[in-house]
mmCIF file of C-alpha atoms in Angstrom:
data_model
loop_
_atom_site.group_PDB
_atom_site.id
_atom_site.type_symbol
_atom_site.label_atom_id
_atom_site.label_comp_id
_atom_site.label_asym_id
_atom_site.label_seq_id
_atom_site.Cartn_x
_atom_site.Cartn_y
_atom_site.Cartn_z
ATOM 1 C CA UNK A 1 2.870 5.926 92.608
ATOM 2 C CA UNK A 2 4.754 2.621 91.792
ATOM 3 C CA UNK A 3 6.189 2.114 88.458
ATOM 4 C CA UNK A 4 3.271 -0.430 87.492
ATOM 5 C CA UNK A 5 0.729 1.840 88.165
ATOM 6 C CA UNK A 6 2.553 5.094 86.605
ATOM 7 C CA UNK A 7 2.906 2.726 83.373
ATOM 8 C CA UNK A 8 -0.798 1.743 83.350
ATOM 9 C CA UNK A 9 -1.675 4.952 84.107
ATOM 10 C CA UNK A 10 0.008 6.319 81.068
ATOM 11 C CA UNK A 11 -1.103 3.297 78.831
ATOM 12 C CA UNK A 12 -5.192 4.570 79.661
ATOM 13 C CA UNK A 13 -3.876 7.851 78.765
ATOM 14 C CA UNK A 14 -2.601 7.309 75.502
ATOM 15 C CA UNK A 15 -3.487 3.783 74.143
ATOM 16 C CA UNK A 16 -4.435 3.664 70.481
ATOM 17 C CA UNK A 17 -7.926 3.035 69.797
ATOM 18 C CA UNK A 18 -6.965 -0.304 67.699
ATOM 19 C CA UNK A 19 -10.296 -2.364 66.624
ATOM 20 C CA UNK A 20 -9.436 -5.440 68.103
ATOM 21 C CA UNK A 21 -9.304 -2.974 71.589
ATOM 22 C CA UNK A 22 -12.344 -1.289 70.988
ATOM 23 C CA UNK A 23 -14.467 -4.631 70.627
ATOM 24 C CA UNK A 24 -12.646 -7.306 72.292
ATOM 25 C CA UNK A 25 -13.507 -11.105 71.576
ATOM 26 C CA UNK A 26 -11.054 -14.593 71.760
ATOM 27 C CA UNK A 27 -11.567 -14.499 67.742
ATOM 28 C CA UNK A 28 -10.395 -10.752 66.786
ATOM 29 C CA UNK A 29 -7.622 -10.534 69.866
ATOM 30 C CA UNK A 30 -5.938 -14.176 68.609
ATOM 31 C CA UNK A 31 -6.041 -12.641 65.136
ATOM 32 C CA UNK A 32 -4.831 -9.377 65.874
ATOM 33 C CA UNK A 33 -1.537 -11.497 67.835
ATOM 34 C CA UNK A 34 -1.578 -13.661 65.114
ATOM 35 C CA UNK A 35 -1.132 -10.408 62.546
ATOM 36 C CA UNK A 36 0.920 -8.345 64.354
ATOM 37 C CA UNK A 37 4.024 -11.155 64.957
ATOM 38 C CA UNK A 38 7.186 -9.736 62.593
ATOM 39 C CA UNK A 39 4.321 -7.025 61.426
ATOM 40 C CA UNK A 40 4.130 -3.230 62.131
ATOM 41 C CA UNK A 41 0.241 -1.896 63.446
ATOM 42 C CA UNK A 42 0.063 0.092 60.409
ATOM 43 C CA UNK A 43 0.859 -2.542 57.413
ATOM 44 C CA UNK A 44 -1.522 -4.658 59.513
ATOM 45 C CA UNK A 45 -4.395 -2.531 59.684
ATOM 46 C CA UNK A 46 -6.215 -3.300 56.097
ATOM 47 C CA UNK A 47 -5.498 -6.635 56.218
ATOM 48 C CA UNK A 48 -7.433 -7.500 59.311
ATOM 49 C CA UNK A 49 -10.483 -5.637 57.907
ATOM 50 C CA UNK A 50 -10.609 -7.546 55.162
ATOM 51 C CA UNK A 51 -9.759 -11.068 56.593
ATOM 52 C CA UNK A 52 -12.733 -10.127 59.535
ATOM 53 C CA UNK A 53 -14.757 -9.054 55.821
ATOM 54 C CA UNK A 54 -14.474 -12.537 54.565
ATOM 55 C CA UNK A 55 -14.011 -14.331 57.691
ATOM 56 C CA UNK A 56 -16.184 -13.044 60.233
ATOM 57 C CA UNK A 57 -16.527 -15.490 62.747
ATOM 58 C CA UNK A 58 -14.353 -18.462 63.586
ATOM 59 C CA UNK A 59 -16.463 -20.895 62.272
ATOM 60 C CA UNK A 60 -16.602 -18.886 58.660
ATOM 61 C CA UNK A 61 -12.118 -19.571 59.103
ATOM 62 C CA UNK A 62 -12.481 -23.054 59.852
ATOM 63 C CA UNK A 63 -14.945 -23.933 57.131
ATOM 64 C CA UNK A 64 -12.820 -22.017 54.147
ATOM 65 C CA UNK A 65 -10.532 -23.629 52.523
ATOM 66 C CA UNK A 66 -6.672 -23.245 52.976
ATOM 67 C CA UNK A 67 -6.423 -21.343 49.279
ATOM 68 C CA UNK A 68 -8.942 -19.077 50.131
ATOM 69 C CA UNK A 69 -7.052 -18.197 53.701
ATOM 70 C CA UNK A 70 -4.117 -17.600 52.005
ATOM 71 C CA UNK A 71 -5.561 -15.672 49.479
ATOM 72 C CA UNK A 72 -6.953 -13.580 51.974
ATOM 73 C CA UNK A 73 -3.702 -13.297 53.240
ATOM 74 C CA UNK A 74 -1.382 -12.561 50.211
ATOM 75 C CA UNK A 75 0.848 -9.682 50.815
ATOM 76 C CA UNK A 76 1.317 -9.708 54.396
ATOM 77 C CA UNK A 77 4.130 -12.226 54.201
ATOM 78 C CA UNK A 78 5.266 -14.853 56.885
ATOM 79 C CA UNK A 79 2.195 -17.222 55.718
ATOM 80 C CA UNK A 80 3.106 -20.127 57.720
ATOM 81 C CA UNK A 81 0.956 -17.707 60.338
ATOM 82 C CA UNK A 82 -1.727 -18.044 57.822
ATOM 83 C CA UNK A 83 -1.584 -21.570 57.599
ATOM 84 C CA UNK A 84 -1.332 -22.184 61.702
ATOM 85 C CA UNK A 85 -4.341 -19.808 61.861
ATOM 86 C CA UNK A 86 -6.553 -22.028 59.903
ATOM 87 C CA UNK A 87 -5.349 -24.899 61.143
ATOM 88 C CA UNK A 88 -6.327 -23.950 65.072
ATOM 89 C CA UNK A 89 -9.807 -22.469 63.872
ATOM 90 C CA UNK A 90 -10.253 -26.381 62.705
ATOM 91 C CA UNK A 91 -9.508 -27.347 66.092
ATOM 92 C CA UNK A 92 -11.113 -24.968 68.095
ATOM 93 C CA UNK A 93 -14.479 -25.133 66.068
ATOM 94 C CA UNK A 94 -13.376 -29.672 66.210
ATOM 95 C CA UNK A 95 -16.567 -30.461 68.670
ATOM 96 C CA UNK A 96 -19.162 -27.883 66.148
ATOM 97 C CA UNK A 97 -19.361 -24.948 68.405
ATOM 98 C CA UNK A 98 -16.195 -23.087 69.202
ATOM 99 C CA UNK A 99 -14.460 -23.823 72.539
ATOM 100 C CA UNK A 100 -11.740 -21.337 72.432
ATOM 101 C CA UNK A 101 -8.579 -21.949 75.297
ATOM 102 C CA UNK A 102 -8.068 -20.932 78.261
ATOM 103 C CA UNK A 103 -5.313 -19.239 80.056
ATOM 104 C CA UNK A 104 -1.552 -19.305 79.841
ATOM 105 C CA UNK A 105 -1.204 -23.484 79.264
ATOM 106 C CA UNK A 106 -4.274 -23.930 76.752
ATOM 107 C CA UNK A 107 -3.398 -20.993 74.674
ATOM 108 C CA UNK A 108 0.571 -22.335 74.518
ATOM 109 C CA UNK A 109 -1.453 -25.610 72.617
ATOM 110 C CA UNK A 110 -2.552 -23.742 69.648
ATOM 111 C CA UNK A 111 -0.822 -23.536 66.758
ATOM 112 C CA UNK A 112 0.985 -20.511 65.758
ATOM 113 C CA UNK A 113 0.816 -19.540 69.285
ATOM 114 C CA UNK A 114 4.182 -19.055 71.164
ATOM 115 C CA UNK A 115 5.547 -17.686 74.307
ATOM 116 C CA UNK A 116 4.410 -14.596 73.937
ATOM 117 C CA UNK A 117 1.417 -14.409 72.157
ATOM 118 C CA UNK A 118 0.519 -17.430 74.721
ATOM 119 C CA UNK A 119 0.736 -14.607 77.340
ATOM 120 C CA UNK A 120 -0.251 -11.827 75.657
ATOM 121 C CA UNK A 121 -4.046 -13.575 74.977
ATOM 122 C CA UNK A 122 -4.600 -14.920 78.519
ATOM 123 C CA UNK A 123 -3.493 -11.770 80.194
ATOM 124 C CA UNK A 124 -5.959 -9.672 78.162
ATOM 125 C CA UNK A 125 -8.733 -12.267 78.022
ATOM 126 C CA UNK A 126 -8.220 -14.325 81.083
ATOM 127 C CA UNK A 127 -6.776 -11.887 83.382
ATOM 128 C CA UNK A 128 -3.906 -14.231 84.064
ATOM 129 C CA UNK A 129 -0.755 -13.017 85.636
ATOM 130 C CA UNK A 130 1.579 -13.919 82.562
ATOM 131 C CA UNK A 131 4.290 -10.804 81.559
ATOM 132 C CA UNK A 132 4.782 -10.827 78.092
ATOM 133 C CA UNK A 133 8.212 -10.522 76.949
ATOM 134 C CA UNK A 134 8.583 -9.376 73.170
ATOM 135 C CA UNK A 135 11.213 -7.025 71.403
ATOM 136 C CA UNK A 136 9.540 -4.115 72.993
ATOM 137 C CA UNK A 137 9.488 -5.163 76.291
ATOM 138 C CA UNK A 138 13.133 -6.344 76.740
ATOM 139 C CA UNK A 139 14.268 -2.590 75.082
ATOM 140 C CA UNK A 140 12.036 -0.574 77.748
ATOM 141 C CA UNK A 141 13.578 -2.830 80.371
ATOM 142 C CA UNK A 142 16.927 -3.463 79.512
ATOM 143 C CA UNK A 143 17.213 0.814 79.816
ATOM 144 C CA UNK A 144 15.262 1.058 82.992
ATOM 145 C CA UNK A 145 17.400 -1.286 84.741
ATOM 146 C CA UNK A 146 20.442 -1.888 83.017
ATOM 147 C CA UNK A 147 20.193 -5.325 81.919
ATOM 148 C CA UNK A 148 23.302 -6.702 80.302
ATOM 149 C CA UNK A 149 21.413 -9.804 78.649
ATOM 150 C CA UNK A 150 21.066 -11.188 75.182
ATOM 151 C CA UNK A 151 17.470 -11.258 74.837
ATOM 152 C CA UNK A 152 17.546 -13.044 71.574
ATOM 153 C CA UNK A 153 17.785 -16.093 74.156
ATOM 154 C CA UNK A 154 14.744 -17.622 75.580
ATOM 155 C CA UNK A 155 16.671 -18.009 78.792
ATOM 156 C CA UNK A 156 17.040 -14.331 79.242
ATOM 157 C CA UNK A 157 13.622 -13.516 78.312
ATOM 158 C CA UNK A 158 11.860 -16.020 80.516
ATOM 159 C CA UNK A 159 14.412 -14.377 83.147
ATOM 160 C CA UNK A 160 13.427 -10.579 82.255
ATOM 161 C CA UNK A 161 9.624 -12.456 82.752
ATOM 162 C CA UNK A 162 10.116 -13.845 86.561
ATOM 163 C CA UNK A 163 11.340 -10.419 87.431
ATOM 164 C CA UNK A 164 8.443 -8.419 85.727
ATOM 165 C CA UNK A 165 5.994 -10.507 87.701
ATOM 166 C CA UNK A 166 5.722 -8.677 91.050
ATOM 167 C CA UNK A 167 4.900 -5.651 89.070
ATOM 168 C CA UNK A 168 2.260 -7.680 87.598
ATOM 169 C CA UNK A 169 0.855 -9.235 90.646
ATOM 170 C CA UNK A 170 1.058 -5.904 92.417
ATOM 171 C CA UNK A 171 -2.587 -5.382 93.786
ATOM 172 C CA UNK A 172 -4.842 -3.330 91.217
ATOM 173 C CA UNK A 173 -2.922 -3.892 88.090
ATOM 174 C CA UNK A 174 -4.865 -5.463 85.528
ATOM 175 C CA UNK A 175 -2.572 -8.011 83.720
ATOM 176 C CA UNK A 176 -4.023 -7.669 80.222
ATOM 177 C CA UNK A 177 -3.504 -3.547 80.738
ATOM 178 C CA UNK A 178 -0.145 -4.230 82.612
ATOM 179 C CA UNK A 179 0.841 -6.293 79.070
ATOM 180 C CA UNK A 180 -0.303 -3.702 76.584
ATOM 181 C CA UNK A 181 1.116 -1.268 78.229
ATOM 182 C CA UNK A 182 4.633 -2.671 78.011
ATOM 183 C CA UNK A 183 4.308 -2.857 74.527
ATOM 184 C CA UNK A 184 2.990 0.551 73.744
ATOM 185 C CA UNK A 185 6.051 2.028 75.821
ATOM 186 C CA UNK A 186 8.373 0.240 73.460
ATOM 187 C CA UNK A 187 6.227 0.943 70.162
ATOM 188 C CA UNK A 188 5.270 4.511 70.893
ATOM 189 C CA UNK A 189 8.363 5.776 73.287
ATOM 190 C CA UNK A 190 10.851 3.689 74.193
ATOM 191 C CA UNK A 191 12.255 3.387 70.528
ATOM 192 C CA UNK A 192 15.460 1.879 69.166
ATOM 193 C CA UNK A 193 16.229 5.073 68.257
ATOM 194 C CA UNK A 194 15.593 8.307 69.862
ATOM 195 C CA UNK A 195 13.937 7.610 72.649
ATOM 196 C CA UNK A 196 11.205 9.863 73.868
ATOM 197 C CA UNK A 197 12.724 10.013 76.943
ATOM 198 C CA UNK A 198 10.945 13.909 77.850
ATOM 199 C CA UNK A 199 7.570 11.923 77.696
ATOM 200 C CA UNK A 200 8.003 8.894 79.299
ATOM 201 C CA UNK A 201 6.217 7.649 82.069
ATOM 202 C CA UNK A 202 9.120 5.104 83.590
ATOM 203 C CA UNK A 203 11.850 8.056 83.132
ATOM 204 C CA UNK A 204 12.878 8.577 86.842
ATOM 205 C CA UNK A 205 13.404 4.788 86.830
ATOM 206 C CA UNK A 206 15.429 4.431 83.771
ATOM 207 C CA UNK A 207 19.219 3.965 84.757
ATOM 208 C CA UNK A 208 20.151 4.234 81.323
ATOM 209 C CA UNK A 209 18.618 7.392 80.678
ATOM 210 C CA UNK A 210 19.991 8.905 83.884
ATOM 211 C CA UNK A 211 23.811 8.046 82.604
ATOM 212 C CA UNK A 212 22.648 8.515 79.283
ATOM 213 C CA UNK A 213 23.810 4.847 77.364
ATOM 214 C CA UNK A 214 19.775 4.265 76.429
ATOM 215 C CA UNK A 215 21.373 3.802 72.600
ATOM 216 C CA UNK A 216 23.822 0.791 74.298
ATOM 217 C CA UNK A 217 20.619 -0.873 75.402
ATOM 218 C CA UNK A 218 19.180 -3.860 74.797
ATOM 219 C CA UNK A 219 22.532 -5.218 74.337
ATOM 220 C CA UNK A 220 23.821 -6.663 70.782
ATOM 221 C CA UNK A 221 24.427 -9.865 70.095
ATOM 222 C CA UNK A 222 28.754 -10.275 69.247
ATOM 223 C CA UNK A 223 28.887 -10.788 65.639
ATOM 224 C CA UNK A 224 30.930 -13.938 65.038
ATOM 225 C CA UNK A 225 34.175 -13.598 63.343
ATOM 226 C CA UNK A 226 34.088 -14.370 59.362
ATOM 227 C CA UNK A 227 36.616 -17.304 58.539
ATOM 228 C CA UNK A 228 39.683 -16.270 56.552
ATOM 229 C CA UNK A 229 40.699 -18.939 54.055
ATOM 230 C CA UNK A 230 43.164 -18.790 51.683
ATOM 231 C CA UNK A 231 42.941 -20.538 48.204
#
């Protein structure tokens, strides 16, 4: 079995049955993105019950006002994600009915919505072939093949993204599962810290794990040199 379908394989074993995956729609997936960016699953959890509680549909987001959104929002922090979110449910519901986006370019257009959240809503909604490269992703990777890249840089991560893609496009693999699955690894496994190595489904891959350097990987950034200066 090839890597891509020993990881999705795994992923239908042991996915977590998270709402916005038990119900899928445009509206809860971009919300659940939306949430989860700088978030953990857990600390999101109550707060997208109650924002689906008082905003239930798309339309209901668009027609609140911005206090009431942030409201709404208090205590989850980052709330320029707030603001972006209301501010795209204006412009998706602009024409009366909503017309959400479609695929990798229309989704890039919305506000709030970056590389890869861009990729991680038309994979699972569209089916498009985009990877997703987050955190996660470029820490399973960087130990299964050794990469010696700063992935703080876009340039590495759209690099780490071209090379993911045949495993993507390999016949049977359903993008949206292919992307989740990435991202479970990372979150549920493939820690930054004491790996799960025993359980893994990518394990005979993993170069790092077979010379045993998984801690060394994703590499870290040089710390530049404090200034010295004498008064």
């Amino acid at each position: 079995m090839t890597l891509a379908r020993r990881l999705c394989a795994w992923f239908a074993r042991v996915k977590r049955p998270m709402p916005w995956r038990l119900a899928p729609s445009p509206y809860v997936c971009w919300l659940s993105e939306i949430m989860m960016q700088q978030t953990t699953y857990g600390a999101v959890l109550p707060y997208y019950a109650r924002f689906l509680e008082r905003f239930p549909t798309v339309e209901a987001l668009a027609a609140a006002p911005a206090s009431a959104v942030l409201k709404v929002w208090e205590g989850l922090g980052y709330y320029a994600r707030a603001r972006n979110l209301h501010k795209a449910a204006k412009q998706i519901c602009a024409a009366g009915a909503a017309r959400w986006p479609k695929g990798l370019a229309e989704w890039s257009a919305v506000p709030g919505v970056g590389p890869y959240t861009a990729a991680a809503l038309a994979s699972v909604l569209d089916g498009e072939r985009a990877p997703v490269v987050d955190g996660n992703v470029a820490r399973v990777f960087a130990r299964v093949w050794e990469l010696e890249d700063d992935f703080h840089a876009q340039g590495a991560r759209r690099k780490l993204a071209a090379r993911l893609q045949p495993l993507m496009d390999e016949r049977g693999i359903r993008p949206g599962d292919f992307n989740q699955a990435m991202m479970e690894l990372g979150a549920l496994v493939c820690t930054p810290a004491n790996p799960a190595c025993a359980t893994c489904p990518l394990a005979a891959d993993c170069a790092a794990r077979r010379a045993g350097t998984q801690a060394d990987y994703p590499r870290r950034r040089a710390r530049k040199e404090l200034p010295v200066r004498r008064t």
